[in-house]
PDB file of C-alpha atoms in Angstrom:
ATOM      1  CA  MET A  99      -6.241  28.655 -50.152  1.00 39.00           C
ATOM      2  CA  SER A 100      -6.599  28.060 -53.898  1.00 39.00           C
ATOM      3  CA  MET A 101      -8.583  25.165 -55.291  1.00 42.00           C
ATOM      4  CA  VAL A 102      -6.863  22.669 -57.462  1.00 41.00           C
ATOM      5  CA  SER A 103      -8.781  22.190 -60.726  1.00 42.00           C
ATOM      6  CA  ALA A 104      -9.538  18.638 -61.650  1.00 45.00           C
ATOM      7  CA  PRO A 105     -10.394  17.533 -65.213  1.00 43.00           C
ATOM      8  CA  THR A 106     -14.078  16.400 -64.505  1.00 51.00           C
ATOM      9  CA  PRO A 107     -16.237  18.295 -67.112  1.00 59.00           C
ATOM     10  CA  TYR A 108     -17.554  15.097 -68.788  1.00 59.00           C
ATOM     11  CA  LEU A 109     -18.498  13.502 -65.377  1.00 59.00           C
ATOM     12  CA  GLU A 110     -19.965  16.732 -64.219  1.00 65.00           C
ATOM     13  CA  GLU A 111     -22.030  16.869 -67.405  1.00 66.00           C
ATOM     14  CA  PHE A 112     -23.032  13.298 -66.944  1.00 65.00           C
ATOM     15  CA  PHE A 113     -24.333  14.027 -63.384  1.00 66.00           C
ATOM     16  CA  LYS A 114     -26.060  17.159 -64.464  1.00 69.00           C
ATOM     17  CA  ILE A 115     -28.123  15.012 -66.894  1.00 68.00           C
ATOM     18  CA  ALA A 116     -28.318  11.756 -64.831  1.00 66.00           C
ATOM     19  CA  VAL A 117     -29.497  13.187 -61.482  1.00 67.00           C
ATOM     20  CA  PRO A 118     -32.689  15.102 -62.799  1.00 73.00           C
ATOM     21  CA  TYR A 119     -33.524  12.949 -65.681  1.00 77.00           C
ATOM     22  CA  ILE A 120     -31.915   9.427 -65.687  1.00 79.00           C
ATOM     23  CA  PHE A 121     -32.106   8.514 -62.048  1.00 79.00           C
ATOM     24  CA  PRO A 122     -35.861   9.153 -61.853  1.00 85.00           C
ATOM     25  CA  LEU A 123     -36.475   7.038 -64.912  1.00 88.00           C
ATOM     26  CA  ILE A 124     -34.380   4.151 -63.393  1.00 87.00           C
ATOM     27  CA  GLY A 125     -36.243   4.786 -60.086  1.00 88.00           C
ATOM     28  CA  VAL A 126     -39.568   4.366 -61.808  1.00 92.00           C
ATOM     29  CA  ALA A 127     -38.388   1.187 -63.620  1.00 93.00           C
ATOM     30  CA  CYS A 128     -37.191  -0.243 -60.213  1.00 92.00           C
ATOM     31  CA  ILE A 129     -40.631   0.309 -58.688  1.00 94.00           C
ATOM     32  CA  VAL A 130     -42.565  -0.935 -61.694  1.00 95.00           C
ATOM     33  CA  GLU A 131     -40.418  -3.892 -62.743  1.00 94.00           C
ATOM     34  CA  PRO A 132     -38.134  -4.882 -59.849  1.00 92.00           C
ATOM     35  CA  TYR A 133     -37.409  -8.328 -61.105  1.00 91.00           C
ATOM     36  CA  ILE A 134     -36.333  -7.107 -64.512  1.00 92.00           C
ATOM     37  CA  MET A 135     -34.370  -4.351 -62.943  1.00 91.00           C
ATOM     38  CA  THR A 136     -32.661  -6.871 -60.697  1.00 90.00           C
ATOM     39  CA  ASP A 137     -31.313  -8.605 -63.712  1.00 91.00           C
ATOM     40  CA  TYR A 138     -29.791  -5.271 -64.967  1.00 90.00           C
ATOM     41  CA  ALA A 139     -28.759  -4.182 -61.464  1.00 88.00           C
ATOM     42  CA  PRO A 140     -25.117  -5.354 -61.708  1.00 91.00           C
ATOM     43  CA  LEU A 141     -24.521  -3.477 -64.845  1.00 92.00           C
ATOM     44  CA  LEU A 142     -26.422  -0.327 -63.695  1.00 87.00           C
ATOM     45  CA  LEU A 143     -25.064  -0.157 -60.184  1.00 85.00           C
ATOM     46  CA  GLY A 144     -21.516  -1.309 -60.976  1.00 91.00           C
ATOM     47  CA  THR A 145     -21.276   1.386 -63.727  1.00 91.00           C
ATOM     48  CA  LEU A 146     -22.828   4.083 -61.520  1.00 83.00           C
ATOM     49  CA  MET A 147     -20.674   3.213 -58.710  1.00 87.00           C
ATOM     50  CA  ILE A 148     -17.554   3.524 -60.880  1.00 91.00           C
ATOM     51  CA  LEU A 149     -18.561   6.826 -62.388  1.00 85.00           C
ATOM     52  CA  GLY A 150     -19.727   8.232 -59.167  1.00 81.00           C
ATOM     53  CA  GLY A 151     -16.570   7.094 -57.340  1.00 85.00           C
ATOM     54  CA  ILE A 152     -14.292   8.718 -59.966  1.00 87.00           C
ATOM     55  CA  TYR A 153     -16.275  11.885 -59.890  1.00 81.00           C
ATOM     56  CA  SER A 154     -16.272  11.953 -56.020  1.00 80.00           C
ATOM     57  CA  HIS A 155     -12.503  11.320 -55.970  1.00 82.00           C
ATOM     58  CA  LEU A 156     -11.745  14.082 -58.463  1.00 83.00           C
ATOM     59  CA  GLU A 157     -14.002  16.380 -56.500  1.00 80.00           C
ATOM     60  CA  ALA A 158     -12.251  15.522 -53.263  1.00 81.00           C
ATOM     61  CA  ILE A 159      -8.937  16.296 -54.942  1.00 84.00           C
ATOM     62  CA  ARG A 160     -10.312  19.574 -56.332  1.00 82.00           C
ATOM     63  CA  HIS A 161     -11.588  20.731 -52.988  1.00 81.00           C
ATOM     64  CA  LYS A 162      -8.509  19.213 -51.149  1.00 83.00           C
ATOM     65  CA  THR A 163     -10.666  17.425 -48.614  1.00 78.00           C
ATOM     66  CA  TYR A 164      -7.526  15.361 -47.776  1.00 76.00           C
ATOM     67  CA  SER A 165      -6.320  18.422 -45.891  1.00 79.00           C
ATOM     68  CA  GLU A 166      -8.590  17.292 -42.902  1.00 78.00           C
ATOM     69  CA  LEU A 167      -7.713  14.005 -41.281  1.00 72.00           C
ATOM     70  CA  ALA A 168     -11.393  13.336 -40.291  1.00 65.00           C
ATOM     71  CA  ASN A 169     -12.561  13.518 -43.950  1.00 70.00           C
ATOM     72  CA  VAL A 170     -13.164  10.254 -45.738  1.00 70.00           C
ATOM     73  CA  ASP A 171     -14.160  11.486 -49.184  1.00 72.00           C
ATOM     74  CA  MET A 172     -11.212   9.917 -50.969  1.00 79.00           C
ATOM     75  CA  ALA A 173     -11.512   6.619 -49.147  1.00 83.00           C
ATOM     76  CA  THR A 174     -15.157   6.420 -49.933  1.00 81.00           C
ATOM     77  CA  SER A 175     -14.708   7.243 -53.469  1.00 84.00           C
ATOM     78  CA  LEU A 176     -11.941   4.738 -53.884  1.00 89.00           C
ATOM     79  CA  MET A 177     -14.232   2.130 -52.253  1.00 89.00           C
ATOM     80  CA  MET A 178     -17.016   2.865 -54.704  1.00 88.00           C
ATOM     81  CA  VAL A 179     -14.770   2.420 -57.618  1.00 93.00           C
ATOM     82  CA  VAL A 180     -13.319  -0.940 -56.272  1.00 94.00           C
ATOM     83  CA  VAL A 181     -16.787  -2.301 -55.414  1.00 93.00           C
ATOM     84  CA  GLY A 182     -18.352  -1.220 -58.714  1.00 93.00           C
ATOM     85  CA  SER A 183     -15.508  -2.872 -60.537  1.00 95.00           C
ATOM     86  CA  ILE A 184     -16.021  -6.074 -58.686  1.00 95.00           C
ATOM     87  CA  ILE A 185     -19.768  -5.988 -59.426  1.00 94.00           C
ATOM     88  CA  LEU A 186     -19.109  -5.522 -63.082  1.00 95.00           C
ATOM     89  CA  PHE A 187     -16.503  -8.277 -63.034  1.00 95.00           C
ATOM     90  CA  LYS A 188     -18.845 -10.755 -61.274  1.00 92.00           C
ATOM     91  CA  ARG A 189     -21.878  -9.403 -63.263  1.00 88.00           C
ATOM     92  CA  ASP A 190     -23.889 -12.678 -63.602  1.00 83.00           C
ATOM     93  CA  ASN A 191     -23.133 -13.819 -60.195  1.00 89.00           C
ATOM     94  CA  ALA A 192     -23.078 -10.327 -58.491  1.00 92.00           C
ATOM     95  CA  ILE A 193     -26.542 -10.189 -56.920  1.00 91.00           C
ATOM     96  CA  GLU A 194     -25.546 -12.037 -53.623  1.00 91.00           C
ATOM     97  CA  PHE A 195     -22.348  -9.916 -53.333  1.00 92.00           C
ATOM     98  CA  MET A 196     -24.378  -6.787 -53.997  1.00 91.00           C
ATOM     99  CA  GLY A 197     -26.953  -7.842 -51.363  1.00 90.00           C
ATOM    100  CA  TYR A 198     -24.153  -8.257 -48.754  1.00 92.00           C
ATOM    101  CA  VAL A 199     -22.450  -4.948 -49.651  1.00 90.00           C
ATOM    102  CA  TRP A 200     -25.902  -3.151 -49.689  1.00 87.00           C
ATOM    103  CA  GLY A 201     -26.715  -4.823 -46.416  1.00 90.00           C
ATOM    104  CA  LEU A 202     -23.543  -3.723 -44.648  1.00 93.00           C
ATOM    105  CA  LEU A 203     -23.806  -0.254 -46.049  1.00 88.00           C
ATOM    106  CA  GLY A 204     -27.352  -0.011 -44.770  1.00 89.00           C
ATOM    107  CA  ILE A 205     -26.298  -0.986 -41.245  1.00 94.00           C
ATOM    108  CA  ILE A 206     -23.357   1.508 -41.425  1.00 93.00           C
ATOM    109  CA  LYS A 207     -25.769   4.384 -42.628  1.00 90.00           C
ATOM    110  CA  GLY A 208     -28.158   3.289 -39.774  1.00 92.00           C
ATOM    111  CA  ALA A 209     -25.480   3.523 -37.207  1.00 94.00           C
ATOM    112  CA  ARG A 210     -24.410   6.987 -38.477  1.00 92.00           C
ATOM    113  CA  LEU A 211     -28.025   8.145 -38.197  1.00 91.00           C
ATOM    114  CA  PHE A 212     -28.087   6.985 -34.582  1.00 90.00           C
ATOM    115  CA  ASP A 213     -24.916   8.974 -33.999  1.00 92.00           C
ATOM    116  CA  GLN A 214     -26.400  11.999 -35.566  1.00 92.00           C
ATOM    117  CA  SER A 215     -29.722  11.638 -33.679  1.00 92.00           C
ATOM    118  CA  ILE A 216     -27.816  11.581 -30.315  1.00 93.00           C
ATOM    119  CA  TYR A 217     -25.918  14.700 -31.410  1.00 93.00           C
ATOM    120  CA  TYR A 218     -29.225  16.486 -32.414  1.00 93.00           C
ATOM    121  CA  ALA A 219     -30.892  15.554 -29.236  1.00 92.00           C
ATOM    122  CA  TYR A 220     -27.839  16.901 -27.361  1.00 93.00           C
ATOM    123  CA  ILE A 221     -28.084  20.333 -29.054  1.00 93.00           C
ATOM    124  CA  LYS A 222     -31.936  20.196 -28.637  1.00 92.00           C
ATOM    125  CA  GLN A 223     -32.913  19.969 -32.231  1.00 92.00           C
ATOM    126  CA  LYS A 224     -35.057  17.580 -33.997  1.00 90.00           C
ATOM    127  CA  TRP A 225     -33.788  13.903 -33.742  1.00 91.00           C
ATOM    128  CA  LEU A 226     -36.609  11.528 -33.617  1.00 91.00           C
ATOM    129  CA  LEU A 227     -36.882  11.077 -37.450  1.00 89.00           C
ATOM    130  CA  LYS A 228     -33.060  10.281 -37.653  1.00 89.00           C
ATOM    131  CA  VAL A 229     -33.662   7.499 -35.048  1.00 91.00           C
ATOM    132  CA  PHE A 230     -36.560   6.053 -37.116  1.00 91.00           C
ATOM    133  CA  TRP A 231     -34.541   6.159 -40.354  1.00 88.00           C
ATOM    134  CA  GLY A 232     -31.561   4.566 -38.511  1.00 90.00           C
ATOM    135  CA  ILE A 233     -33.709   1.731 -37.316  1.00 93.00           C
ATOM    136  CA  ALA A 234     -35.223   1.305 -40.782  1.00 90.00           C
ATOM    137  CA  ASN A 235     -31.744   1.202 -42.366  1.00 90.00           C
ATOM    138  CA  ILE A 236     -30.375  -1.369 -39.861  1.00 94.00           C
ATOM    139  CA  PHE A 237     -33.544  -3.521 -40.248  1.00 93.00           C
ATOM    140  CA  LEU A 238     -33.307  -3.494 -43.963  1.00 90.00           C
ATOM    141  CA  GLY A 239     -29.518  -4.039 -43.902  1.00 91.00           C
ATOM    142  CA  VAL A 240     -29.894  -7.210 -41.555  1.00 94.00           C
ATOM    143  CA  PHE A 241     -32.730  -8.410 -43.891  1.00 90.00           C
ATOM    144  CA  LEU A 242     -30.362  -8.330 -46.860  1.00 90.00           C
ATOM    145  CA  LEU A 243     -27.570  -9.946 -45.006  1.00 93.00           C
ATOM    146  CA  ILE A 244     -29.774 -12.854 -43.842  1.00 94.00           C
ATOM    147  CA  ASP A 245     -30.642 -13.828 -47.503  1.00 90.00           C
ATOM    148  CA  PRO A 246     -29.243 -11.351 -49.890  1.00 89.00           C
ATOM    149  CA  ALA A 247     -30.438 -13.203 -53.256  1.00 85.00           C
ATOM    150  CA  GLU A 248     -33.988 -13.787 -51.960  1.00 87.00           C
ATOM    151  CA  ASN A 249     -34.465 -10.207 -50.553  1.00 85.00           C
ATOM    152  CA  PHE A 250     -32.696  -8.248 -53.350  1.00 88.00           C
ATOM    153  CA  SER A 251     -35.731  -7.578 -55.438  1.00 88.00           C
ATOM    154  CA  HIS A 252     -37.521  -5.937 -52.605  1.00 88.00           C
ATOM    155  CA  HIS A 253     -34.594  -3.701 -52.175  1.00 87.00           C
ATOM    156  CA  VAL A 254     -34.615  -2.810 -55.792  1.00 90.00           C
ATOM    157  CA  VAL A 255     -38.118  -1.185 -55.096  1.00 92.00           C
ATOM    158  CA  ILE A 256     -36.621   0.707 -52.261  1.00 88.00           C
ATOM    159  CA  LEU A 257     -33.712   1.850 -54.484  1.00 85.00           C
ATOM    160  CA  GLY A 258     -36.423   3.133 -56.876  1.00 89.00           C
ATOM    161  CA  PHE A 259     -37.893   5.461 -54.273  1.00 89.00           C
ATOM    162  CA  GLU A 260     -34.440   6.505 -53.174  1.00 83.00           C
ATOM    163  CA  LEU A 261     -33.341   7.425 -56.768  1.00 81.00           C
ATOM    164  CA  ILE A 262     -36.584   9.410 -57.213  1.00 84.00           C
ATOM    165  CA  ALA A 263     -36.063  11.203 -53.853  1.00 80.00           C
ATOM    166  CA  TYR A 264     -32.451  11.963 -54.490  1.00 75.00           C
ATOM    167  CA  SER A 265     -33.248  13.392 -57.803  1.00 75.00           C
ATOM    168  CA  ALA A 266     -36.094  15.512 -56.415  1.00 75.00           C
ATOM    169  CA  GLN A 267     -33.691  16.691 -53.662  1.00 69.00           C
ATOM    170  CA  HIS A 268     -31.036  17.708 -56.036  1.00 66.00           C
ATOM    171  CA  LEU A 269     -33.259  19.163 -58.586  1.00 64.00           C
ATOM    172  CA  ASN A 270     -35.080  21.316 -56.025  1.00 59.00           C
ATOM    173  CA  VAL A 271     -38.528  20.230 -57.290  1.00 55.00           C
ATOM    174  CA  PRO A 272     -40.635  22.949 -55.598  1.00 56.00           C
ATOM    175  CA  SER A 273     -38.520  25.809 -57.127  1.00 61.00           C
ATOM    176  CA  PHE A 274     -38.280  23.952 -60.427  1.00 56.00           C
ATOM    177  CA  LEU A 275     -42.131  23.619 -60.560  1.00 58.00           C
ATOM    178  CA  MET A 276     -42.653  27.247 -59.644  1.00 60.00           C
ATOM    179  CA  ASN A 277     -40.306  28.417 -62.287  1.00 65.00           C
ATOM    180  CA  LYS A 278     -42.147  26.254 -64.861  1.00 59.00           C
ATOM    181  CA  LEU A 279     -45.476  27.619 -63.807  1.00 60.00           C
ATOM    182  CA  LYS A 280     -44.157  31.223 -64.146  1.00 64.00           C
ATOM    183  CA  GLU A 281     -42.976  30.306 -67.586  1.00 63.00           C
ATOM    184  CA  ILE A 282     -46.385  29.012 -68.418  1.00 62.00           C
ATOM    185  CA  LYS A 283     -48.122  32.168 -67.110  1.00 61.00           C
ATOM    186  CA  ALA A 284     -45.661  34.290 -68.981  1.00 57.00           C
ATOM    187  CA  PHE A 285     -46.313  32.620 -72.294  1.00 53.00           C
ATOM    188  CA  PRO A 286     -48.957  34.622 -74.181  1.00 54.00           C
ATOM    189  CA  ARG A 287     -52.097  32.816 -74.913  1.00 52.00           C
ATOM    190  CA  LYS A 288     -53.880  32.821 -78.127  1.00 52.00           C
TER     191      LYS A 288
END
């Protein structure tokens, strides 16, 4: 089966730069100055959701994920573009909306982690950590749904840690650091 080539070079380049360099900086800013970052959250998250949704949608087309009924890549990417657009449209009044969306997504993610933990327990693999993260995601999601405007800044701090962890995961920090150490050792000293 041949792959359909989608015109995504600009977005691919953006994510090659954003994930290892821009996301960690935004993550640190979210941790250090959550209230200031809350003010900029609609612009940042709305834009990132739209760009991420477009990129994911084009990748889904390129990899023909629509050929499997159970795959939801195209639906998820379309949802990201729509929600990101609403956030940008509501910009000054988007925090409460973002809190509701973020809370619902947290509960959905927690429920999926529960599903995965049951599956991993069934096939006798490590599952306890998934249960813990599932409970944490559901708890944080409920916390946001109860009072999204009041609890949003706390979640910005969590977002900061998530952005740093996501970047480290995709940058493959251990091998990146080892390569840098090898470069330093290979560099002749005076």
